[in-house]
């Protein structure tokens, strides 16, 4: 993949397109000479050096990685035109692309009829899903896993809804007995289930939540922002295959959120919200005196809470899907590599004498902690913090993150560790780059060395 060559083709294509409208010259007020640009750009690139190497397999910290070159080229090419996908006259080509990629996402999850669009983030996508939930069940709140992303409690506050955290089991999944207790109160109108929590990558039992919610007349929203693309591995052969039941059940949920800027190889920000019933579009109805006039066809801004949205995001995702479609043989191969990496590292940790697995990875997130003596939460927390800090220094750095595990959650998994504190940090690694598969041994050896000195 020659990114420089692809970028050259991008600028050439836009220049050829612009030339068809006749000659023009940019206004003198916009001109900047090369010397001024060179000086500013040197300062700019110097500032950008203050980043972690998200591209490198030794970076296994947060959910960060560069987009695929196809997404970069697709975004840049459309950005040079700068369409706005709010109204059709703002971006007719990219609006069509957005509908096509949203239809591909809906098909990936098993939706037939659907209503949906791209958003600037999973946070905004979840806000829209909860907004519709509020309109359908006014006065009733939202139940979600205690390990769900904090956005749900925040968005409930924004929307004036009550939020009801539900305890999790020893694998970080929503506890069904606790959920039923909450539903019996009659105060909940929607249950949020996660197919991949952002902390542990835990997958809630969607197939078991759906009938429980139906008995109580409650909607189900699937927060698949992080793990949604793993549906491509449901029922797959080999160690990377996932149990199909929760993933197949997603097609029966009322709404879904997924973030292509995570496993969809896109730049920030690119989220998506999907509704199974297109009739929920009625809650978005509004009027604008200067938009929506070029076509009687539904404009994307008429089914979105956001107004201006970059058409470049739709273009980037469209071009990526043309080359790496959301199928088991397309993007599924990318996710399979990360999943194999996580399972391989988990095996190495289980065989280690200085590291302990916090819990077995369900997707591509690995959690572990240093074996300390005496085994206390305080000792685990201090040793984890030291490994995190020391790992980022020296000639062979490794970049991790931490997850704060509460005393009850820790005790459910490791009862032999003395709970002398309310919580302890454990080491957390996100192996979402397929290149991680070839670097697991290096990562493990480096963390082991750090653990021996911690």
Tab-separated table of C-alpha atoms in Angstrom:
chain	number	residue	atom	x	y	z
A	1	UNK	CA	0.000	0.000	0.000
A	2	UNK	CA	1.740	3.159	-1.233
A	3	UNK	CA	-0.042	5.813	0.794
A	4	UNK	CA	1.924	8.655	-0.771
A	5	UNK	CA	0.917	7.497	-4.269
A	6	UNK	CA	-2.725	7.130	-3.176
A	7	UNK	CA	-2.733	10.632	-1.695
A	8	UNK	CA	-1.335	12.018	-4.948
A	9	UNK	CA	-4.171	10.386	-6.845
A	10	UNK	CA	-6.620	11.923	-4.375
A	11	UNK	CA	-5.468	15.499	-4.998
A	12	UNK	CA	-5.268	14.922	-8.757
A	13	UNK	CA	-8.846	13.608	-8.842
A	14	UNK	CA	-10.227	16.619	-6.975
A	15	UNK	CA	-8.284	19.048	-9.162
A	16	UNK	CA	-9.644	17.366	-12.309
A	17	UNK	CA	-13.168	17.586	-10.923
A	18	UNK	CA	-12.769	21.261	-9.983
A	19	UNK	CA	-11.377	22.141	-13.414
A	20	UNK	CA	-14.659	21.150	-15.053
A	21	UNK	CA	-16.323	24.209	-13.495
A	22	UNK	CA	-13.964	26.674	-15.150
A	23	UNK	CA	-10.849	28.536	-14.064
A	24	UNK	CA	-10.678	30.447	-10.795
A	25	UNK	CA	-8.025	31.812	-8.465
A	26	UNK	CA	-8.097	31.660	-4.670
A	27	UNK	CA	-8.523	35.058	-3.050
A	28	UNK	CA	-5.263	36.791	-2.097
A	29	UNK	CA	-6.383	36.879	1.548
A	30	UNK	CA	-6.052	33.086	1.625
A	31	UNK	CA	-2.529	32.900	0.211
A	32	UNK	CA	0.412	31.817	2.369
A	33	UNK	CA	3.965	31.722	0.991
A	34	UNK	CA	6.097	28.594	1.223
A	35	UNK	CA	8.521	30.035	3.760
A	36	UNK	CA	5.759	30.840	6.258
A	37	UNK	CA	4.181	27.430	5.708
A	38	UNK	CA	7.513	25.652	6.188
A	39	UNK	CA	8.094	27.418	9.487
A	40	UNK	CA	4.594	26.737	10.799
A	41	UNK	CA	4.640	23.137	9.580
A	42	UNK	CA	7.955	22.450	11.280
A	43	UNK	CA	6.506	23.678	14.561
A	44	UNK	CA	3.325	21.700	13.913
A	45	UNK	CA	5.077	18.378	13.276
A	46	UNK	CA	7.275	18.984	16.273
A	47	UNK	CA	4.181	19.356	18.427
A	48	UNK	CA	2.716	16.146	16.978
A	49	UNK	CA	5.778	14.238	18.146
A	50	UNK	CA	4.279	14.476	21.631
A	51	UNK	CA	2.178	11.371	21.009
A	52	UNK	CA	2.387	7.717	21.820
A	53	UNK	CA	3.113	5.374	18.886
A	54	UNK	CA	-0.452	4.222	18.335
A	55	UNK	CA	0.574	2.524	15.071
A	56	UNK	CA	3.173	0.242	16.665
A	57	UNK	CA	2.395	-3.229	18.066
A	58	UNK	CA	4.232	-2.242	21.259
A	59	UNK	CA	1.389	0.181	21.876
A	60	UNK	CA	-1.292	-1.950	23.525
A	61	UNK	CA	-2.860	0.601	25.810
A	62	UNK	CA	-6.078	2.321	24.854
A	63	UNK	CA	-8.451	1.735	21.921
A	64	UNK	CA	-6.270	3.709	19.544
A	65	UNK	CA	-4.723	2.945	16.189
A	66	UNK	CA	-4.281	4.785	12.874
A	67	UNK	CA	-6.996	4.392	10.238
A	68	UNK	CA	-6.500	2.191	7.194
A	69	UNK	CA	-4.805	3.991	4.265
A	70	UNK	CA	-8.012	3.588	2.253
A	71	UNK	CA	-9.891	5.521	4.940
A	72	UNK	CA	-7.225	8.234	4.975
A	73	UNK	CA	-7.407	8.644	1.196
A	74	UNK	CA	-11.205	8.515	1.151
A	75	UNK	CA	-11.443	11.110	3.905
A	76	UNK	CA	-8.867	13.443	2.370
A	77	UNK	CA	-10.362	13.275	-1.113
A	78	UNK	CA	-13.841	14.163	0.129
A	79	UNK	CA	-12.496	16.677	2.642
A	80	UNK	CA	-10.951	18.694	-0.187
A	81	UNK	CA	-14.528	19.207	-1.420
A	82	UNK	CA	-15.844	19.409	2.170
A	83	UNK	CA	-19.415	18.106	1.814
A	84	UNK	CA	-21.851	18.387	4.706
A	85	UNK	CA	-24.120	15.364	5.025
A	86	UNK	CA	-26.839	17.223	6.886
A	87	UNK	CA	-28.820	18.029	3.723
A	88	UNK	CA	-28.676	16.515	0.256
A	89	UNK	CA	-27.619	19.773	-1.353
A	90	UNK	CA	-24.677	19.875	1.060
A	91	UNK	CA	-23.307	16.530	-0.091
A	92	UNK	CA	-25.358	14.493	-2.559
A	93	UNK	CA	-22.561	12.020	-3.358
A	94	UNK	CA	-21.461	11.411	0.212
A	95	UNK	CA	-25.073	11.268	1.438
A	96	UNK	CA	-25.635	8.368	-0.964
A	97	UNK	CA	-22.429	6.756	0.307
A	98	UNK	CA	-23.630	7.158	3.880
A	99	UNK	CA	-26.879	5.362	3.142
A	100	UNK	CA	-24.945	2.538	1.496
A	101	UNK	CA	-22.494	2.017	4.366
A	102	UNK	CA	-25.270	2.239	6.950
A	103	UNK	CA	-27.166	-0.445	5.011
A	104	UNK	CA	-24.031	-2.621	5.101
A	105	UNK	CA	-23.746	-2.152	8.860
A	106	UNK	CA	-27.429	-3.016	9.287
A	107	UNK	CA	-26.981	-6.166	7.200
A	108	UNK	CA	-23.922	-7.126	9.243
A	109	UNK	CA	-26.093	-7.184	12.361
A	110	UNK	CA	-28.983	-8.945	10.648
A	111	UNK	CA	-31.349	-5.974	10.391
A	112	UNK	CA	-33.724	-6.002	7.424
A	113	UNK	CA	-35.670	-2.770	7.510
A	114	UNK	CA	-33.833	-0.105	9.408
A	115	UNK	CA	-33.319	3.593	9.992
A	116	UNK	CA	-29.862	4.890	10.750
A	117	UNK	CA	-27.011	7.230	10.038
A	118	UNK	CA	-23.407	7.968	10.926
A	119	UNK	CA	-22.518	10.157	13.891
A	120	UNK	CA	-19.392	11.847	15.142
A	121	UNK	CA	-18.955	9.321	17.969
A	122	UNK	CA	-20.458	6.417	19.857
A	123	UNK	CA	-21.368	8.877	22.598
A	124	UNK	CA	-23.623	10.852	20.259
A	125	UNK	CA	-24.971	7.639	18.740
A	126	UNK	CA	-25.934	6.379	22.206
A	127	UNK	CA	-27.467	9.763	23.011
A	128	UNK	CA	-29.722	9.403	19.974
A	129	UNK	CA	-30.710	5.849	20.914
A	130	UNK	CA	-31.578	6.918	24.464
A	131	UNK	CA	-33.432	9.973	23.154
A	132	UNK	CA	-35.709	7.677	21.136
A	133	UNK	CA	-36.027	5.410	24.182
A	134	UNK	CA	-37.229	8.366	26.235
A	135	UNK	CA	-39.788	9.360	23.603
A	136	UNK	CA	-41.167	5.820	23.408
A	137	UNK	CA	-41.294	5.325	27.186
A	138	UNK	CA	-41.659	8.776	28.778
A	139	UNK	CA	-41.079	8.813	32.500
A	140	UNK	CA	-39.197	5.511	32.493
A	141	UNK	CA	-35.464	5.089	32.856
A	142	UNK	CA	-32.608	3.017	31.509
A	143	UNK	CA	-30.995	-0.084	32.990
A	144	UNK	CA	-27.398	-0.837	32.047
A	145	UNK	CA	-24.523	-2.933	33.268
A	146	UNK	CA	-22.491	-1.496	36.128
A	147	UNK	CA	-19.489	-1.988	33.813
A	148	UNK	CA	-21.139	-0.253	30.853
A	149	UNK	CA	-19.520	2.842	29.390
A	150	UNK	CA	-20.054	5.901	31.553
A	151	UNK	CA	-21.755	7.619	28.621
A	152	UNK	CA	-25.068	5.955	29.464
A	153	UNK	CA	-25.337	7.475	32.924
A	154	UNK	CA	-24.171	10.828	31.534
A	155	UNK	CA	-26.643	10.817	28.653
A	156	UNK	CA	-29.484	9.812	30.966
A	157	UNK	CA	-28.623	12.896	33.021
A	158	UNK	CA	-28.640	15.053	29.877
A	159	UNK	CA	-32.020	13.634	28.831
A	160	UNK	CA	-33.566	13.904	32.292
A	161	UNK	CA	-33.938	10.120	32.633
A	162	UNK	CA	-33.108	7.874	35.565
A	163	UNK	CA	-30.270	5.386	35.087
A	164	UNK	CA	-30.137	2.045	36.875
A	165	UNK	CA	-26.761	0.268	37.003
A	166	UNK	CA	-27.043	-3.522	37.221
A	167	UNK	CA	-24.365	-5.610	38.906
A	168	UNK	CA	-22.185	-7.904	36.821
A	169	UNK	CA	-21.155	-11.519	37.196
A	170	UNK	CA	-17.662	-12.988	37.580
A	171	UNK	CA	-17.007	-12.463	33.845
A	172	UNK	CA	-18.094	-8.838	33.752
A	173	UNK	CA	-21.463	-9.554	32.106
A	174	UNK	CA	-24.812	-8.179	33.207
A	175	UNK	CA	-26.305	-10.354	35.959
A	176	UNK	CA	-29.755	-11.501	34.844
A	177	UNK	CA	-31.194	-11.948	38.340
A	178	UNK	CA	-30.165	-8.425	39.263
A	179	UNK	CA	-31.636	-7.138	35.988
A	180	UNK	CA	-34.971	-8.795	36.691
A	181	UNK	CA	-35.061	-7.177	40.118
A	182	UNK	CA	-34.676	-3.781	38.470
A	183	UNK	CA	-37.278	-4.512	35.785
A	184	UNK	CA	-39.846	-5.566	38.361
A	185	UNK	CA	-39.894	-2.023	39.707
A	186	UNK	CA	-41.578	-0.810	36.500
A	187	UNK	CA	-39.259	2.190	36.406
A	188	UNK	CA	-37.265	1.017	33.378
A	189	UNK	CA	-38.282	1.393	29.753
A	190	UNK	CA	-35.025	0.349	28.046
A	191	UNK	CA	-32.221	-2.076	28.829
A	192	UNK	CA	-28.764	-1.353	27.417
A	193	UNK	CA	-26.660	-4.443	26.759
A	194	UNK	CA	-23.046	-4.300	25.662
A	195	UNK	CA	-21.397	-6.541	23.126
A	196	UNK	CA	-17.970	-5.654	24.377
A	197	UNK	CA	-17.567	-3.417	27.430
A	198	UNK	CA	-14.768	-0.914	27.015
A	199	UNK	CA	-13.020	-1.961	30.202
A	200	UNK	CA	-12.880	-5.746	29.924
A	201	UNK	CA	-14.439	-6.499	26.541
A	202	UNK	CA	-17.243	-8.425	28.288
A	203	UNK	CA	-20.197	-9.511	26.146
A	204	UNK	CA	-23.606	-9.309	27.805
A	205	UNK	CA	-25.967	-12.274	27.141
A	206	UNK	CA	-28.171	-10.483	24.602
A	207	UNK	CA	-30.062	-13.692	23.787
A	208	UNK	CA	-31.105	-14.067	27.427
A	209	UNK	CA	-31.845	-10.395	28.061
A	210	UNK	CA	-34.273	-10.126	25.111
A	211	UNK	CA	-36.974	-12.526	26.408
A	212	UNK	CA	-36.603	-11.127	29.924
A	213	UNK	CA	-37.113	-7.589	28.626
A	214	UNK	CA	-40.072	-8.690	26.505
A	215	UNK	CA	-41.843	-10.107	29.582
A	216	UNK	CA	-41.639	-6.687	31.200
A	217	UNK	CA	-42.523	-4.686	28.083
A	218	UNK	CA	-39.057	-3.138	27.900
A	219	UNK	CA	-36.990	-2.172	24.839
A	220	UNK	CA	-33.430	-3.447	24.281
A	221	UNK	CA	-30.596	-1.247	23.005
A	222	UNK	CA	-27.259	-2.849	22.091
A	223	UNK	CA	-24.169	-0.765	22.752
A	224	UNK	CA	-21.822	-2.387	20.260
A	225	UNK	CA	-19.633	0.715	20.011
A	226	UNK	CA	-16.498	-1.240	20.837
A	227	UNK	CA	-17.224	-4.847	19.963
A	228	UNK	CA	-19.869	-4.668	17.239
A	229	UNK	CA	-17.658	-5.825	14.382
A	230	UNK	CA	-16.885	-9.026	16.309
A	231	UNK	CA	-20.235	-10.289	15.085
A	232	UNK	CA	-18.191	-11.277	12.021
A	233	UNK	CA	-16.529	-13.983	14.154
A	234	UNK	CA	-19.766	-15.398	15.588
A	235	UNK	CA	-19.746	-19.158	15.072
A	236	UNK	CA	-16.430	-19.057	13.204
A	237	UNK	CA	-14.148	-22.073	13.302
A	238	UNK	CA	-10.819	-21.922	15.073
A	239	UNK	CA	-9.813	-20.398	18.398
A	240	UNK	CA	-10.965	-16.930	17.315
A	241	UNK	CA	-14.563	-18.079	16.836
A	242	UNK	CA	-17.145	-16.635	19.233
A	243	UNK	CA	-20.292	-18.240	20.674
A	244	UNK	CA	-22.980	-17.243	18.164
A	245	UNK	CA	-25.985	-16.876	20.481
A	246	UNK	CA	-25.543	-13.278	21.765
A	247	UNK	CA	-24.431	-11.999	18.373
A	248	UNK	CA	-27.273	-13.578	16.413
A	249	UNK	CA	-29.732	-12.144	18.938
A	250	UNK	CA	-28.602	-8.574	18.193
A	251	UNK	CA	-30.844	-8.618	15.101
A	252	UNK	CA	-33.883	-8.692	17.423
A	253	UNK	CA	-32.802	-5.669	19.471
A	254	UNK	CA	-34.584	-2.347	18.997
A	255	UNK	CA	-31.461	-0.283	18.339
A	256	UNK	CA	-27.713	-0.697	17.901
A	257	UNK	CA	-24.704	1.584	18.162
A	258	UNK	CA	-21.341	0.748	16.578
A	259	UNK	CA	-18.129	2.745	16.122
A	260	UNK	CA	-16.380	2.244	12.771
A	261	UNK	CA	-13.541	4.382	14.152
A	262	UNK	CA	-12.579	1.416	16.295
A	263	UNK	CA	-12.548	-1.948	14.493
A	264	UNK	CA	-13.895	-0.455	11.266
A	265	UNK	CA	-10.446	1.096	10.615
A	266	UNK	CA	-11.793	4.657	10.371
A	267	UNK	CA	-10.428	7.995	11.606
A	268	UNK	CA	-12.113	9.776	14.482
A	269	UNK	CA	-14.945	10.462	14.636
A	270	UNK	CA	-17.172	7.924	13.001
A	271	UNK	CA	-19.981	6.298	14.963
A	272	UNK	CA	-23.319	4.931	13.800
A	273	UNK	CA	-26.798	4.422	15.233
A	274	UNK	CA	-29.316	1.956	13.801
A	275	UNK	CA	-33.000	1.458	14.628
A	276	UNK	CA	-34.895	-1.687	13.667
A	277	UNK	CA	-38.185	0.214	13.260
A	278	UNK	CA	-37.931	3.052	10.701
A	279	UNK	CA	-41.039	4.636	12.224
A	280	UNK	CA	-38.960	6.082	15.071
A	281	UNK	CA	-37.897	8.724	12.559
A	282	UNK	CA	-41.027	10.635	13.581
A	283	UNK	CA	-39.272	11.745	16.770
A	284	UNK	CA	-36.723	13.680	14.736
A	285	UNK	CA	-39.258	15.766	12.821
A	286	UNK	CA	-38.312	19.421	12.562
A	287	UNK	CA	-38.414	22.241	10.055
A	288	UNK	CA	-35.661	24.387	8.599
A	289	UNK	CA	-36.352	27.398	6.358
A	290	UNK	CA	-33.190	27.078	4.267
A	291	UNK	CA	-32.400	23.353	3.990
A	292	UNK	CA	-34.080	20.207	2.635
A	293	UNK	CA	-35.276	22.051	-0.483
A	294	UNK	CA	-33.379	20.191	-3.223
A	295	UNK	CA	-35.247	16.903	-3.004
A	296	UNK	CA	-38.382	15.323	-1.610
A	297	UNK	CA	-36.195	12.363	-0.611
A	298	UNK	CA	-35.443	12.081	3.103
A	299	UNK	CA	-32.385	14.104	4.067
A	300	UNK	CA	-30.007	12.612	6.639
A	301	UNK	CA	-30.367	15.723	8.792
A	302	UNK	CA	-34.052	14.909	9.180
A	303	UNK	CA	-33.208	11.704	11.078
A	304	UNK	CA	-30.326	13.010	13.175
A	305	UNK	CA	-29.934	15.156	16.267
A	306	UNK	CA	-26.683	16.513	14.850
A	307	UNK	CA	-26.739	19.137	12.137
A	308	UNK	CA	-23.447	19.600	10.288
A	309	UNK	CA	-21.655	16.285	9.789
A	310	UNK	CA	-18.575	15.597	7.686
A	311	UNK	CA	-19.423	13.861	4.424
A	312	UNK	CA	-15.764	12.845	4.435
A	313	UNK	CA	-16.526	10.286	7.179
A	314	UNK	CA	-19.040	8.544	4.940
A	315	UNK	CA	-16.607	8.671	2.013
A	316	UNK	CA	-13.808	7.131	4.076
A	317	UNK	CA	-15.999	4.296	5.317
A	318	UNK	CA	-17.452	3.683	1.834
A	319	UNK	CA	-14.011	3.347	0.229
A	320	UNK	CA	-12.792	1.103	3.064
A	321	UNK	CA	-15.812	-1.180	2.728
A	322	UNK	CA	-15.165	-1.454	-1.012
A	323	UNK	CA	-11.732	-2.889	-0.227
A	324	UNK	CA	-12.317	-4.560	3.153
A	325	UNK	CA	-16.056	-5.258	3.423
A	326	UNK	CA	-17.768	-6.003	6.762
A	327	UNK	CA	-17.789	-9.747	6.094
A	328	UNK	CA	-15.980	-12.696	7.710
A	329	UNK	CA	-13.523	-12.790	4.799
A	330	UNK	CA	-13.024	-9.008	4.840
A	331	UNK	CA	-12.832	-7.152	8.140
A	332	UNK	CA	-13.405	-10.451	9.906
A	333	UNK	CA	-9.807	-11.444	9.156
A	334	UNK	CA	-8.567	-8.251	10.823
A	335	UNK	CA	-10.558	-8.912	13.987
A	336	UNK	CA	-9.557	-12.581	14.023
A	337	UNK	CA	-5.872	-11.625	14.224
A	338	UNK	CA	-6.458	-9.396	17.243
A	339	UNK	CA	-8.554	-12.050	18.934
A	340	UNK	CA	-5.881	-14.707	18.393
A	341	UNK	CA	-3.316	-12.295	19.820
A	342	UNK	CA	-5.401	-11.804	22.978
A	343	UNK	CA	-5.926	-15.526	23.467
A	344	UNK	CA	-2.249	-16.222	22.846
A	345	UNK	CA	-1.154	-13.656	25.400
A	346	UNK	CA	-3.676	-14.969	27.908
A	347	UNK	CA	-2.117	-18.434	27.552
A	348	UNK	CA	1.353	-17.004	28.236
A	349	UNK	CA	0.090	-15.139	31.302
A	350	UNK	CA	-1.562	-18.262	32.696
A	351	UNK	CA	1.795	-20.055	32.424
A	352	UNK	CA	3.725	-17.183	34.050
A	353	UNK	CA	5.045	-17.223	37.607
A	354	UNK	CA	4.999	-13.426	37.967
A	355	UNK	CA	1.741	-12.479	36.220
A	356	UNK	CA	-1.847	-13.568	36.835
A	357	UNK	CA	-4.734	-13.290	34.398
A	358	UNK	CA	-7.498	-11.093	35.816
A	359	UNK	CA	-10.054	-12.788	33.584
A	360	UNK	CA	-9.992	-14.682	30.300
A	361	UNK	CA	-10.460	-12.301	27.316
A	362	UNK	CA	-13.842	-12.491	25.616
A	363	UNK	CA	-12.785	-10.306	22.671
A	364	UNK	CA	-9.347	-8.714	22.226
A	365	UNK	CA	-8.774	-7.043	25.608
A	366	UNK	CA	-6.293	-8.726	27.973
A	367	UNK	CA	-6.239	-7.959	31.711
A	368	UNK	CA	-3.656	-9.212	34.181
A	369	UNK	CA	-1.859	-8.202	37.348
A	370	UNK	CA	1.553	-8.852	38.926
A	371	UNK	CA	1.759	-11.651	41.459
A	372	UNK	CA	2.728	-9.905	44.696
A	373	UNK	CA	3.591	-11.263	48.134
A	374	UNK	CA	1.654	-10.718	50.274
A	375	UNK	CA	-1.248	-10.872	47.829
A	376	UNK	CA	-3.243	-7.743	48.657
A	377	UNK	CA	-5.189	-5.224	46.608
A	378	UNK	CA	-2.836	-2.499	47.811
A	379	UNK	CA	0.183	-4.456	46.598
A	380	UNK	CA	-1.419	-5.284	43.251
A	381	UNK	CA	-2.356	-1.653	42.698
A	382	UNK	CA	1.122	-0.325	43.481
A	383	UNK	CA	2.885	-2.927	41.345
A	384	UNK	CA	0.533	-2.362	38.399
A	385	UNK	CA	1.116	1.390	38.574
A	386	UNK	CA	4.877	0.894	38.559
A	387	UNK	CA	4.787	-1.470	35.577
A	388	UNK	CA	2.628	1.010	33.660
A	389	UNK	CA	5.062	3.877	34.304
A	390	UNK	CA	8.309	1.926	33.882
A	391	UNK	CA	7.087	0.231	30.729
A	392	UNK	CA	6.966	3.520	28.799
A	393	UNK	CA	10.639	4.319	29.443
A	394	UNK	CA	13.891	2.861	28.242
A	395	UNK	CA	15.060	1.547	24.873
A	396	UNK	CA	12.340	-1.126	24.587
A	397	UNK	CA	9.103	0.585	25.656
A	398	UNK	CA	5.715	-1.060	25.956
A	399	UNK	CA	2.562	0.986	26.342
A	400	UNK	CA	-0.276	-0.440	28.441
A	401	UNK	CA	-3.259	0.960	30.328
A	402	UNK	CA	-4.944	0.024	33.591
A	403	UNK	CA	-8.411	-1.022	34.670
A	404	UNK	CA	-9.718	-0.219	38.155
A	405	UNK	CA	-11.296	-3.357	39.614
A	406	UNK	CA	-13.506	-3.021	42.690
A	407	UNK	CA	-12.951	-5.245	45.717
A	408	UNK	CA	-16.089	-7.339	45.102
A	409	UNK	CA	-15.253	-7.879	41.430
A	410	UNK	CA	-11.692	-8.798	42.347
A	411	UNK	CA	-12.830	-11.206	45.062
A	412	UNK	CA	-15.215	-12.960	42.639
A	413	UNK	CA	-12.271	-13.777	40.393
A	414	UNK	CA	-9.368	-14.032	42.858
A	415	UNK	CA	-10.606	-14.760	46.384
A	416	UNK	CA	-7.062	-15.430	47.634
A	417	UNK	CA	-6.092	-11.776	47.192
A	418	UNK	CA	-6.728	-9.933	50.475
A	419	UNK	CA	-9.169	-7.064	50.000
A	420	UNK	CA	-7.371	-4.387	52.051
A	421	UNK	CA	-8.635	-1.569	49.787
A	422	UNK	CA	-11.774	-0.626	47.900
A	423	UNK	CA	-10.180	-1.299	44.499
A	424	UNK	CA	-6.973	-2.076	42.680
A	425	UNK	CA	-5.634	-1.261	39.259
A	426	UNK	CA	-4.818	-4.171	36.979
A	427	UNK	CA	-2.923	-4.009	33.691
A	428	UNK	CA	-5.083	-3.759	30.588
A	429	UNK	CA	-4.010	-4.286	26.978
A	430	UNK	CA	-6.114	-3.687	23.870
A	431	UNK	CA	-4.875	-5.794	20.958
A	432	UNK	CA	-7.028	-4.261	18.218
A	433	UNK	CA	-4.184	-3.980	15.705
A	434	UNK	CA	-3.815	-7.198	13.678
A	435	UNK	CA	-0.028	-6.729	13.799
A	436	UNK	CA	-0.213	-7.502	17.520
A	437	UNK	CA	-0.489	-11.190	16.654
A	438	UNK	CA	3.188	-11.286	15.680
A	439	UNK	CA	4.368	-9.325	18.714
A	440	UNK	CA	2.651	-11.074	21.609
A	441	UNK	CA	5.803	-12.840	22.773
A	442	UNK	CA	7.754	-9.546	22.795
A	443	UNK	CA	5.004	-7.819	24.743
A	444	UNK	CA	4.765	-10.644	27.239
A	445	UNK	CA	8.518	-10.908	27.818
A	446	UNK	CA	8.789	-7.160	28.400
A	447	UNK	CA	5.892	-7.103	30.880
A	448	UNK	CA	7.279	-10.151	32.680
A	449	UNK	CA	10.633	-8.411	33.113
A	450	UNK	CA	8.863	-5.377	34.495
A	451	UNK	CA	6.818	-7.528	36.858
A	452	UNK	CA	9.935	-9.141	38.309
A	453	UNK	CA	11.245	-5.755	39.394
A	454	UNK	CA	7.908	-4.338	40.518
